[in-house]
Amino acid sequence: MSSAPSEVFNDTTAPVALRGDLLDFIDTPAWGAVDSPAVRFRPDHWLLIRGGRICGVQAEPPQGHWTLQDHRGRLIMPGFVDTHVHMPQLDVIASYGTELLDWLNTYTFPAETRFADPGRSRAGAELFCDALLANGTTSAVVFATAHKVSADALFTAARQRGMRLITGKVLQDRHSPDGLRDDVVQAERDCIDLIDRWHGTDRLSYAVTVRFAPTSSPEQLAMAGALCAADATLYMQTHVAENRAEVEWVKQLFPQARSYLDVYARNHLLHARSVLAHGIWIDDADRAALQRSGAQIAHSPSSNLFLGSGLFDWRAAGDAGVAVSLASDVGGGTSLSPFRTMGDAYKVQAMAGQRLTAWCALHAATLGSAKALRLDHEIGSLEVGRMADVCVWDWAADPVAHRRMEVARGLHERAFAWMTLADDRNLVQAWVAGALRHQRAGV
Ligand code: GUN
Ligand code: ZN
């Protein structure tokens, strides 16, 4: 059974206790360390949930009026965070044969124009939120489309499911087809209206959403920067330095900027709540600017491989003190599964002779993202007081994975094999703010 949002799982007040192997992070794991003090593993513990929050963790079953759920032998983790993904692009996932700029013009822009229709936006937003939950992703930073109605639909769908979600109407007033271009005046009005309505409502936040530098005029970039400057609690999301042809185009369009990233920096778009997807073709000065600003790179390895964009240098970013989170970037990326994202991240680093530990990957997809989004007081760990965004996982979902788990020695080996082999079949339950929002059939 896959859950529908407003059906039977809405009681966030009934106290629930989940028994299983609890895995989360209390710090940032060092690069390459398979034995890490940042990892917190509490085998066979009870996670206590009341009023939508984690209210206790203990080895003994709780006394009193608790609904007890025994998941012995299963893994319990904080819900995953996807820091860069496009709601309308489920319609173009797995499209053949193009690099970024052709991919946008051939597949993506035409698909996104359809989201002017409120019905398409509503259906797309609901499918998208349910698909995130079915993959164990309970929080996300998401692109809607240029249409205000698409952002409204996404906020509405996330709110119905109690999700922590950050999104915004896409700003793009040039180099885009009819039906997908906005203009500075109307776009500003739409943003202000959406911010008034949604920013800080329940678990929702607004992100000033610049598609990427080539599709915004200098006037629109200035307007976006002014919105950010007026309210430091707003997020900003965009793409940067993803593809070499794109980087060349930005050079021609903004000859005065030192680099692609500098286009954003000059427009007050680089700050502690900025989420920049990709960042493959950046240099040391860019990394220093990212570090100073507190902005994060949403590393999107599945997309980078699929669109042939390039290999992100995670090690250089980390050494420069830049926060790196993990993202699916669907539909450039080919899966909403955090496991495919982490698996592809491992392979990208392997191509550069680096080794991404399960700890670095799992941390980046949970507590690391939460910290980079300044949301670690709310999500990303199994700490008492955090919102109960929690997933229950099987360690193995098929005979090959079962065999691999039988012979795994030590926690890192087990966690790495799990991370590499798991998918949505491993997900037993997804809890959001203490409500059961997704449950595997037959559980
Ligand atoms: N750059 C501008 N728009 C997009 C998009 O939709 N996806 C990706 N991957 N890169 C972009
Ligand atoms: Zn993207």
Tab-separated table of C-alpha atoms and ligand atoms in Angstrom:
chain	number	residue	atom	x	y	z
A	1	MET	CA	0.000	0.000	0.000
A	2	SER	CA	1.236	3.443	-0.820
A	3	SER	CA	-0.295	6.118	1.348
A	4	ALA	CA	-2.495	8.955	0.164
A	5	PRO	CA	-1.898	12.180	2.058
A	6	SER	CA	-5.057	12.938	3.903
A	7	GLU	CA	-6.149	9.389	4.615
A	8	VAL	CA	-5.572	7.308	7.688
A	9	PHE	CA	-2.113	8.362	8.863
A	10	ASN	CA	-2.828	11.864	10.008
A	11	ASP	CA	-2.820	11.546	13.756
A	12	THR	CA	0.356	13.320	14.824
A	13	THR	CA	-0.538	13.278	18.499
A	14	ALA	CA	-0.706	9.527	19.224
A	15	PRO	CA	2.588	8.564	20.869
A	16	VAL	CA	4.486	5.913	18.915
A	17	ALA	CA	7.637	3.975	19.749
A	18	LEU	CA	9.687	2.387	16.952
A	19	ARG	CA	12.168	-0.408	17.735
A	20	GLY	CA	15.156	-0.952	15.457
A	21	ASP	CA	18.818	-0.137	14.798
A	22	LEU	CA	19.144	3.660	14.985
A	23	LEU	CA	21.744	5.272	12.731
A	24	ASP	CA	22.474	8.997	12.509
A	25	PHE	CA	25.328	11.516	12.808
A	26	ILE	CA	26.457	13.792	15.611
A	27	ASP	CA	29.189	15.533	13.608
A	28	THR	CA	30.788	15.719	10.157
A	29	PRO	CA	32.752	12.544	9.316
A	30	ALA	CA	36.335	13.067	8.184
A	31	TRP	CA	36.977	12.351	4.499
A	32	GLY	CA	38.056	8.741	4.001
A	33	ALA	CA	37.505	7.613	7.619
A	34	VAL	CA	35.610	4.324	7.845
A	35	ASP	CA	35.830	4.374	11.655
A	36	SER	CA	34.308	7.708	12.530
A	37	PRO	CA	33.304	9.206	15.880
A	38	ALA	CA	30.752	11.277	13.962
A	39	VAL	CA	28.600	8.159	13.452
A	40	ARG	CA	26.031	7.284	16.091
A	41	PHE	CA	24.783	3.699	15.891
A	42	ARG	CA	22.366	2.551	18.562
A	43	PRO	CA	21.404	-1.062	17.766
A	44	ASP	CA	18.080	-2.357	19.044
A	45	HIS	CA	16.806	0.876	20.591
A	46	TRP	CA	13.384	2.470	20.873
A	47	LEU	CA	12.722	5.810	19.188
A	48	LEU	CA	9.889	7.628	20.957
A	49	ILE	CA	7.674	9.999	18.972
A	50	ARG	CA	5.080	12.316	20.445
A	51	GLY	CA	3.409	15.470	19.103
A	52	GLY	CA	5.259	15.157	15.799
A	53	ARG	CA	8.698	15.214	17.420
A	54	ILE	CA	11.293	12.763	18.661
A	55	CYS	CA	10.866	12.822	22.429
A	56	GLY	CA	13.174	10.038	23.560
A	57	VAL	CA	15.605	7.268	22.640
A	58	GLN	CA	16.097	4.331	24.975
A	59	ALA	CA	17.133	0.702	25.109
A	60	GLU	CA	14.044	-0.423	27.054
A	61	PRO	CA	10.448	-0.353	25.753
A	62	PRO	CA	8.519	2.657	27.084
A	63	GLN	CA	5.947	2.260	29.834
A	64	GLY	CA	2.422	3.655	29.519
A	65	HIS	CA	0.234	4.480	26.555
A	66	TRP	CA	2.445	3.970	23.526
A	67	THR	CA	1.753	2.295	20.225
A	68	LEU	CA	4.715	-0.063	19.954
A	69	GLN	CA	6.103	-0.977	16.534
A	70	ASP	CA	8.735	-3.684	16.560
A	71	HIS	CA	11.148	-3.281	13.633
A	72	ARG	CA	13.915	-5.384	15.192
A	73	GLY	CA	16.625	-6.131	12.634
A	74	ARG	CA	15.696	-3.061	10.576
A	75	LEU	CA	17.481	0.240	10.232
A	76	ILE	CA	15.907	3.505	11.411
A	77	MET	CA	17.367	6.747	10.037
A	78	PRO	CA	16.425	10.391	9.680
A	79	GLY	CA	14.517	11.033	6.436
A	80	PHE	CA	16.766	11.952	3.535
A	81	VAL	CA	17.066	15.511	2.219
A	82	ASP	CA	17.246	16.209	-1.526
A	83	THR	CA	18.707	19.696	-1.924
A	84	HIS	CA	18.073	20.140	-5.644
A	85	VAL	CA	15.277	18.597	-7.681
A	86	HIS	CA	12.706	19.793	-10.238
A	87	MET	CA	9.046	18.974	-9.599
A	88	PRO	CA	7.893	19.382	-13.257
A	89	GLN	CA	10.686	17.273	-14.685
A	90	LEU	CA	9.229	13.865	-13.858
A	91	ASP	CA	7.794	14.318	-17.359
A	92	VAL	CA	11.265	14.349	-18.967
A	93	ILE	CA	13.257	12.012	-16.718
A	94	ALA	CA	15.351	9.622	-18.826
A	95	SER	CA	15.259	11.610	-22.083
A	96	TYR	CA	17.788	10.448	-24.658
A	97	GLY	CA	20.789	11.949	-26.248
A	98	THR	CA	21.526	15.561	-25.247
A	99	GLU	CA	23.818	17.733	-23.159
A	100	LEU	CA	22.458	20.495	-20.934
A	101	LEU	CA	21.555	23.317	-23.335
A	102	ASP	CA	19.986	21.036	-25.960
A	103	TRP	CA	18.298	19.030	-23.229
A	104	LEU	CA	16.665	22.200	-21.889
A	105	ASN	CA	15.440	23.334	-25.307
A	106	THR	CA	14.411	19.932	-26.634
A	107	TYR	CA	12.723	18.339	-23.643
A	108	THR	CA	12.596	20.421	-20.509
A	109	PHE	CA	11.313	23.842	-21.514
A	110	PRO	CA	8.401	22.383	-23.546
A	111	ALA	CA	7.432	20.118	-20.634
A	112	GLU	CA	7.564	22.982	-18.146
A	113	THR	CA	5.279	25.212	-20.237
A	114	ARG	CA	2.475	22.716	-19.510
A	115	PHE	CA	2.557	23.703	-15.827
A	116	ALA	CA	0.763	26.963	-16.634
A	117	ASP	CA	-2.313	24.761	-16.292
A	118	PRO	CA	-3.403	24.537	-12.618
A	119	GLY	CA	-4.622	20.960	-13.065
A	120	ARG	CA	-1.250	19.836	-14.462
A	121	SER	CA	0.551	21.669	-11.654
A	122	ARG	CA	-1.640	20.060	-8.987
A	123	ALA	CA	-1.299	16.538	-10.380
A	124	GLY	CA	2.433	16.993	-10.940
A	125	ALA	CA	3.021	18.327	-7.421
A	126	GLU	CA	1.098	15.473	-5.783
A	127	LEU	CA	2.835	12.783	-7.814
A	128	PHE	CA	6.171	14.416	-7.015
A	129	CYS	CA	5.664	14.654	-3.233
A	130	ASP	CA	4.408	11.077	-3.035
A	131	ALA	CA	7.384	9.900	-5.089
A	132	LEU	CA	9.828	11.671	-2.753
A	133	LEU	CA	8.254	9.968	0.265
A	134	ALA	CA	8.219	6.578	-1.462
A	135	ASN	CA	11.999	6.947	-1.804
A	136	GLY	CA	12.588	7.954	1.815
A	137	THR	CA	13.098	11.656	1.088
A	138	THR	CA	11.155	13.703	3.610
A	139	SER	CA	12.629	17.166	2.893
A	140	ALA	CA	13.619	18.860	-0.349
A	141	VAL	CA	14.696	22.062	-2.046
A	142	VAL	CA	12.705	22.113	-5.246
A	143	PHE	CA	12.328	24.027	-8.491
A	144	ALA	CA	8.730	24.606	-9.560
A	145	THR	CA	8.254	26.317	-12.960
A	146	ALA	CA	8.024	29.953	-14.028
A	147	HIS	CA	4.300	29.804	-13.333
A	148	LYS	CA	3.102	31.045	-9.964
A	149	VAL	CA	0.460	28.323	-9.962
A	150	SER	CA	3.126	25.602	-9.972
A	151	ALA	CA	4.722	26.953	-6.781
A	152	ASP	CA	1.291	27.263	-5.167
A	153	ALA	CA	0.516	23.658	-6.082
A	154	LEU	CA	3.816	22.393	-4.698
A	155	PHE	CA	3.495	24.287	-1.414
A	156	THR	CA	-0.048	22.954	-1.084
A	157	ALA	CA	0.926	19.332	-1.732
A	158	ALA	CA	3.888	19.502	0.679
A	159	ARG	CA	1.756	21.133	3.364
A	160	GLN	CA	-0.889	18.407	3.085
A	161	ARG	CA	1.846	15.856	3.749
A	162	GLY	CA	3.481	17.837	6.579
A	163	MET	CA	6.785	18.009	4.707
A	164	ARG	CA	9.670	20.430	5.222
A	165	LEU	CA	9.935	21.838	1.725
A	166	ILE	CA	11.615	24.843	0.151
A	167	THR	CA	10.575	26.037	-3.278
A	168	GLY	CA	9.756	29.060	-5.392
A	169	LYS	CA	8.496	30.213	-8.728
A	170	VAL	CA	11.285	30.077	-11.313
A	171	LEU	CA	12.625	33.428	-12.536
A	172	GLN	CA	13.449	33.397	-16.252
A	173	ASP	CA	12.757	36.420	-18.431
A	174	ARG	CA	14.987	35.721	-21.472
A	175	HIS	CA	16.417	32.956	-23.670
A	176	SER	CA	13.322	30.903	-22.911
A	177	PRO	CA	10.340	29.957	-25.081
A	178	ASP	CA	6.919	31.593	-25.121
A	179	GLY	CA	4.877	30.356	-22.224
A	180	LEU	CA	7.885	30.041	-19.955
A	181	ARG	CA	9.195	33.633	-19.869
A	182	ASP	CA	8.174	36.020	-17.130
A	183	ASP	CA	9.005	39.724	-16.817
A	184	VAL	CA	10.630	41.614	-13.992
A	185	VAL	CA	7.575	43.493	-12.743
A	186	GLN	CA	5.129	40.594	-12.766
A	187	ALA	CA	7.745	38.172	-11.434
A	188	GLU	CA	8.479	40.450	-8.486
A	189	ARG	CA	4.763	40.721	-7.702
A	190	ASP	CA	4.367	36.943	-7.899
A	191	CYS	CA	7.361	36.372	-5.622
A	192	ILE	CA	6.125	38.839	-3.012
A	193	ASP	CA	2.690	37.292	-3.061
A	194	LEU	CA	4.059	33.745	-2.720
A	195	ILE	CA	6.424	34.825	0.060
A	196	ASP	CA	3.539	36.426	1.972
A	197	ARG	CA	1.431	33.340	1.572
A	198	TRP	CA	3.919	30.530	2.113
A	199	HIS	CA	7.248	31.586	3.637
A	200	GLY	CA	7.137	30.378	7.252
A	201	THR	CA	3.764	28.682	6.868
A	202	ASP	CA	3.961	25.353	8.699
A	203	ARG	CA	7.190	23.700	7.469
A	204	LEU	CA	7.503	25.634	4.218
A	205	SER	CA	10.041	28.241	3.138
A	206	TYR	CA	10.391	30.329	0.019
A	207	ALA	CA	13.429	30.207	-2.236
A	208	VAL	CA	14.115	33.017	-4.664
A	209	THR	CA	14.619	30.759	-7.673
A	210	VAL	CA	16.835	32.035	-10.458
A	211	ARG	CA	16.830	29.312	-13.146
A	212	PHE	CA	20.420	30.124	-14.147
A	213	ALA	CA	22.280	33.272	-15.150
A	214	PRO	CA	21.648	32.950	-18.924
A	215	THR	CA	17.853	33.032	-18.582
A	216	SER	CA	17.628	36.122	-16.371
A	217	SER	CA	18.238	39.678	-17.535
A	218	PRO	CA	20.554	41.868	-15.417
A	219	GLU	CA	17.408	43.659	-14.205
A	220	GLN	CA	15.837	40.412	-13.071
A	221	LEU	CA	19.007	39.296	-11.273
A	222	ALA	CA	19.049	42.647	-9.459
A	223	MET	CA	15.398	42.217	-8.480
A	224	ALA	CA	16.099	38.710	-7.149
A	225	GLY	CA	19.063	40.014	-5.150
A	226	ALA	CA	16.930	42.808	-3.687
A	227	LEU	CA	14.356	40.259	-2.498
A	228	CYS	CA	17.116	38.313	-0.729
A	229	ALA	CA	18.609	41.461	0.765
A	230	ALA	CA	15.210	42.494	2.148
A	231	ASP	CA	14.726	39.221	4.066
A	232	ALA	CA	17.684	37.145	5.240
A	233	THR	CA	15.414	34.190	6.041
A	234	LEU	CA	14.668	33.611	2.344
A	235	TYR	CA	16.530	30.887	0.497
A	236	MET	CA	18.023	31.307	-2.982
A	237	GLN	CA	18.408	28.435	-5.431
A	238	THR	CA	19.985	28.311	-8.852
A	239	HIS	CA	22.409	26.407	-11.090
A	240	VAL	CA	26.077	27.261	-11.518
A	241	ALA	CA	28.941	26.033	-13.696
A	242	GLU	CA	27.333	22.768	-14.728
A	243	ASN	CA	28.405	22.394	-18.344
A	244	ARG	CA	31.297	23.811	-20.366
A	245	ALA	CA	29.156	25.303	-23.156
A	246	GLU	CA	26.961	26.928	-20.511
A	247	VAL	CA	30.027	28.446	-18.812
A	248	GLU	CA	31.211	29.898	-22.159
A	249	TRP	CA	27.763	31.393	-22.774
A	250	VAL	CA	27.759	33.050	-19.339
A	251	LYS	CA	31.195	34.526	-20.111
A	252	GLN	CA	29.770	36.163	-23.233
A	253	LEU	CA	26.606	37.391	-21.520
A	254	PHE	CA	28.358	38.792	-18.430
A	255	PRO	CA	31.844	39.891	-19.583
A	256	GLN	CA	32.322	42.064	-16.518
A	257	ALA	CA	31.999	39.132	-14.076
A	258	ARG	CA	35.173	37.342	-12.947
A	259	SER	CA	33.438	33.975	-13.159
A	260	TYR	CA	30.018	32.375	-13.509
A	261	LEU	CA	29.641	32.319	-9.718
A	262	ASP	CA	30.621	35.988	-9.610
A	263	VAL	CA	27.474	36.869	-11.607
A	264	TYR	CA	25.473	35.744	-8.591
A	265	ALA	CA	27.850	37.283	-6.039
A	266	ARG	CA	27.591	40.701	-7.730
A	267	ASN	CA	23.814	40.541	-7.468
A	268	HIS	CA	23.611	39.727	-3.736
A	269	LEU	CA	22.549	36.183	-4.527
A	270	LEU	CA	25.389	34.456	-2.716
A	271	HIS	CA	24.606	34.062	0.963
A	272	ALA	CA	24.187	31.555	3.787
A	273	ARG	CA	20.872	30.290	2.414
A	274	SER	CA	21.975	29.942	-1.193
A	275	VAL	CA	21.777	26.488	-2.746
A	276	LEU	CA	23.805	26.252	-5.957
A	277	ALA	CA	23.457	23.098	-8.003
A	278	HIS	CA	26.518	21.480	-9.634
A	279	GLY	CA	29.550	23.799	-9.315
A	280	ILE	CA	31.664	21.499	-11.468
A	281	TRP	CA	33.577	24.151	-13.428
A	282	ILE	CA	34.643	26.452	-10.602
A	283	ASP	CA	38.079	27.549	-9.408
A	284	ASP	CA	39.794	28.247	-6.088
A	285	ALA	CA	38.563	31.850	-5.962
A	286	ASP	CA	34.991	30.599	-6.436
A	287	ARG	CA	35.469	28.041	-3.670
A	288	ALA	CA	36.763	30.769	-1.364
A	289	ALA	CA	33.733	32.942	-2.203
A	290	LEU	CA	31.384	30.053	-1.507
A	291	GLN	CA	33.075	29.366	1.807
A	292	ARG	CA	32.960	33.044	2.883
A	293	SER	CA	29.289	33.347	2.027
A	294	GLY	CA	28.202	30.093	3.689
A	295	ALA	CA	26.425	29.010	0.496
A	296	GLN	CA	26.278	25.327	-0.360
A	297	ILE	CA	26.852	23.246	-3.465
A	298	ALA	CA	24.081	20.737	-4.195
A	299	HIS	CA	26.163	17.985	-5.777
A	300	SER	CA	24.045	16.149	-8.356
A	301	PRO	CA	26.103	13.197	-9.588
A	302	SER	CA	23.352	11.298	-11.400
A	303	SER	CA	22.551	14.359	-13.489
A	304	ASN	CA	26.209	15.188	-14.069
A	305	LEU	CA	26.840	11.711	-15.467
A	306	PHE	CA	23.613	11.459	-17.462
A	307	LEU	CA	23.997	14.859	-19.167
A	308	GLY	CA	27.764	14.359	-19.570
A	309	SER	CA	28.383	17.567	-17.615
A	310	GLY	CA	31.554	16.624	-15.746
A	311	LEU	CA	32.982	15.298	-12.479
A	312	PHE	CA	32.490	17.424	-9.366
A	313	ASP	CA	35.597	17.829	-7.182
A	314	TRP	CA	34.073	17.149	-3.751
A	315	ARG	CA	37.465	16.872	-2.085
A	316	ALA	CA	38.555	20.353	-3.234
A	317	ALA	CA	35.246	21.846	-2.097
A	318	GLY	CA	35.509	20.145	1.286
A	319	ASP	CA	39.138	21.183	1.750
A	320	ALA	CA	38.116	24.787	1.005
A	321	GLY	CA	35.421	24.599	3.691
A	322	VAL	CA	32.494	24.646	1.264
A	323	ALA	CA	29.346	22.829	2.386
A	324	VAL	CA	28.403	20.034	-0.031
A	325	SER	CA	24.968	18.425	0.031
A	326	LEU	CA	23.542	15.694	-2.188
A	327	ALA	CA	20.820	16.112	-4.779
A	328	SER	CA	19.031	14.047	-7.400
A	329	ASP	CA	18.485	16.910	-9.885
A	330	VAL	CA	15.656	14.940	-11.478
A	331	GLY	CA	14.953	15.186	-14.428
A	332	GLY	CA	18.634	15.752	-15.406
A	333	GLY	CA	19.224	13.062	-12.814
A	334	THR	CA	17.588	9.733	-13.518
A	335	SER	CA	16.279	8.702	-10.100
A	336	LEU	CA	14.657	10.221	-7.020
A	337	SER	CA	16.293	7.498	-4.940
A	338	PRO	CA	18.926	8.879	-2.553
A	339	PHE	CA	20.693	5.523	-2.973
A	340	ARG	CA	21.213	6.125	-6.691
A	341	THR	CA	22.477	9.632	-5.862
A	342	MET	CA	24.919	8.316	-3.256
A	343	GLY	CA	26.015	5.431	-5.472
A	344	ASP	CA	26.709	7.783	-8.364
A	345	ALA	CA	28.534	10.164	-6.014
A	346	TYR	CA	30.813	7.290	-5.022
A	347	LYS	CA	31.533	6.519	-8.684
A	348	VAL	CA	32.236	10.165	-9.565
A	349	GLN	CA	34.783	10.366	-6.746
A	350	ALA	CA	36.271	7.014	-7.793
A	351	MET	CA	36.914	8.497	-11.243
A	352	ALA	CA	39.114	11.088	-9.547
A	353	GLY	CA	40.931	8.487	-7.438
A	354	GLN	CA	38.997	9.505	-4.319
A	355	ARG	CA	36.984	7.260	-2.016
A	356	LEU	CA	33.630	8.476	-0.709
A	357	THR	CA	32.805	6.636	2.517
A	358	ALA	CA	29.259	5.595	3.331
A	359	TRP	CA	29.563	7.978	6.268
A	360	CYS	CA	30.375	11.029	4.110
A	361	ALA	CA	27.558	10.154	1.706
A	362	LEU	CA	24.910	9.383	4.331
A	363	HIS	CA	25.890	12.439	6.350
A	364	ALA	CA	25.651	14.706	3.296
A	365	ALA	CA	22.163	13.350	2.610
A	366	THR	CA	20.951	13.918	6.201
A	367	LEU	CA	22.638	16.042	8.869
A	368	GLY	CA	25.033	17.691	6.403
A	369	SER	CA	22.170	18.990	4.242
A	370	ALA	CA	20.227	20.021	7.323
A	371	LYS	CA	23.194	22.048	8.589
A	372	ALA	CA	23.873	23.610	5.209
A	373	LEU	CA	20.211	24.667	5.070
A	374	ARG	CA	20.425	26.005	8.667
A	375	LEU	CA	17.710	23.489	9.592
A	376	ASP	CA	19.612	21.096	11.844
A	377	HIS	CA	17.481	22.200	14.802
A	378	GLU	CA	14.537	20.629	12.942
A	379	ILE	CA	15.688	17.821	10.627
A	380	GLY	CA	18.643	15.585	9.762
A	381	SER	CA	19.155	13.565	12.959
A	382	LEU	CA	17.455	11.399	15.569
A	383	GLU	CA	18.185	13.897	18.344
A	384	VAL	CA	15.467	14.418	20.957
A	385	GLY	CA	13.473	17.541	20.040
A	386	ARG	CA	13.873	17.172	16.254
A	387	MET	CA	10.798	16.730	14.098
A	388	ALA	CA	10.000	13.049	13.671
A	389	ASP	CA	10.931	12.745	9.978
A	390	VAL	CA	12.095	9.170	10.163
A	391	CYS	CA	12.401	6.203	7.815
A	392	VAL	CA	12.453	2.501	8.610
A	393	TRP	CA	14.554	0.473	6.174
A	394	ASP	CA	15.269	-3.160	5.484
A	395	TRP	CA	18.985	-3.846	5.291
A	396	ALA	CA	18.337	-6.044	2.255
A	397	ALA	CA	15.531	-6.440	-0.272
A	398	ASP	CA	16.639	-9.352	-2.439
A	399	PRO	CA	18.710	-12.559	-2.149
A	400	VAL	CA	21.920	-10.944	-3.427
A	401	ALA	CA	21.730	-8.135	-0.888
A	402	HIS	CA	20.838	-10.625	1.881
A	403	ARG	CA	23.940	-12.670	1.070
A	404	ARG	CA	26.092	-9.543	0.971
A	405	MET	CA	24.811	-8.492	4.406
A	406	GLU	CA	25.523	-11.973	5.820
A	407	VAL	CA	29.207	-11.734	4.962
A	408	ALA	CA	29.727	-8.016	5.695
A	409	ARG	CA	32.231	-7.409	8.481
A	410	GLY	CA	31.826	-4.279	10.516
A	411	LEU	CA	29.379	-1.417	10.378
A	412	HIS	CA	30.937	0.575	7.560
A	413	GLU	CA	31.086	-2.414	5.220
A	414	ARG	CA	27.444	-3.146	5.973
A	415	ALA	CA	26.343	0.472	5.571
A	416	PHE	CA	28.289	0.893	2.326
A	417	ALA	CA	26.815	-2.274	0.800
A	418	TRP	CA	23.352	-1.147	1.918
A	419	MET	CA	23.829	2.331	0.450
A	420	THR	CA	25.053	0.844	-2.824
A	421	LEU	CA	22.453	-1.913	-3.230
A	422	ALA	CA	19.287	-0.475	-1.670
A	423	ASP	CA	16.362	1.185	-3.422
A	424	ASP	CA	12.717	1.984	-2.701
A	425	ARG	CA	11.959	-1.713	-2.071
A	426	ASN	CA	13.995	-1.407	1.131
A	427	LEU	CA	11.735	1.309	2.507
A	428	VAL	CA	9.338	-0.083	5.108
A	429	GLN	CA	7.870	3.177	6.438
A	430	ALA	CA	8.320	6.920	6.054
A	431	TRP	CA	7.162	9.070	8.967
A	432	VAL	CA	6.826	12.828	8.522
A	433	ALA	CA	6.346	15.011	11.595
A	434	GLY	CA	5.274	11.884	13.468
A	435	ALA	CA	2.646	10.848	10.922
A	436	LEU	CA	3.012	7.692	8.872
A	437	ARG	CA	2.983	8.943	5.276
A	438	HIS	CA	4.233	5.940	3.362
A	439	GLN	CA	4.131	2.270	4.150
A	440	ARG	CA	5.255	-0.633	2.019
A	441	ALA	CA	2.506	-2.988	0.915
A	442	GLY	CA	2.125	-5.996	3.191
A	443	VAL	CA	3.801	-4.473	6.279
B	1	GUN	N1	20.266	24.775	-15.831
B	1	GUN	C1	19.200	25.565	-16.062
B	1	GUN	N2	18.043	24.903	-15.929
B	1	GUN	C2	18.377	23.645	-15.605
B	1	GUN	C3	17.614	22.477	-15.336
B	1	GUN	O1	16.386	22.454	-15.365
B	1	GUN	N3	18.335	21.352	-15.023
B	1	GUN	C4	19.694	21.336	-14.963
B	1	GUN	N4	20.319	20.213	-14.654
B	1	GUN	N5	20.419	22.415	-15.234
B	1	GUN	C5	19.773	23.554	-15.542
B	2	ZN	ZN	18.632	21.350	-11.719
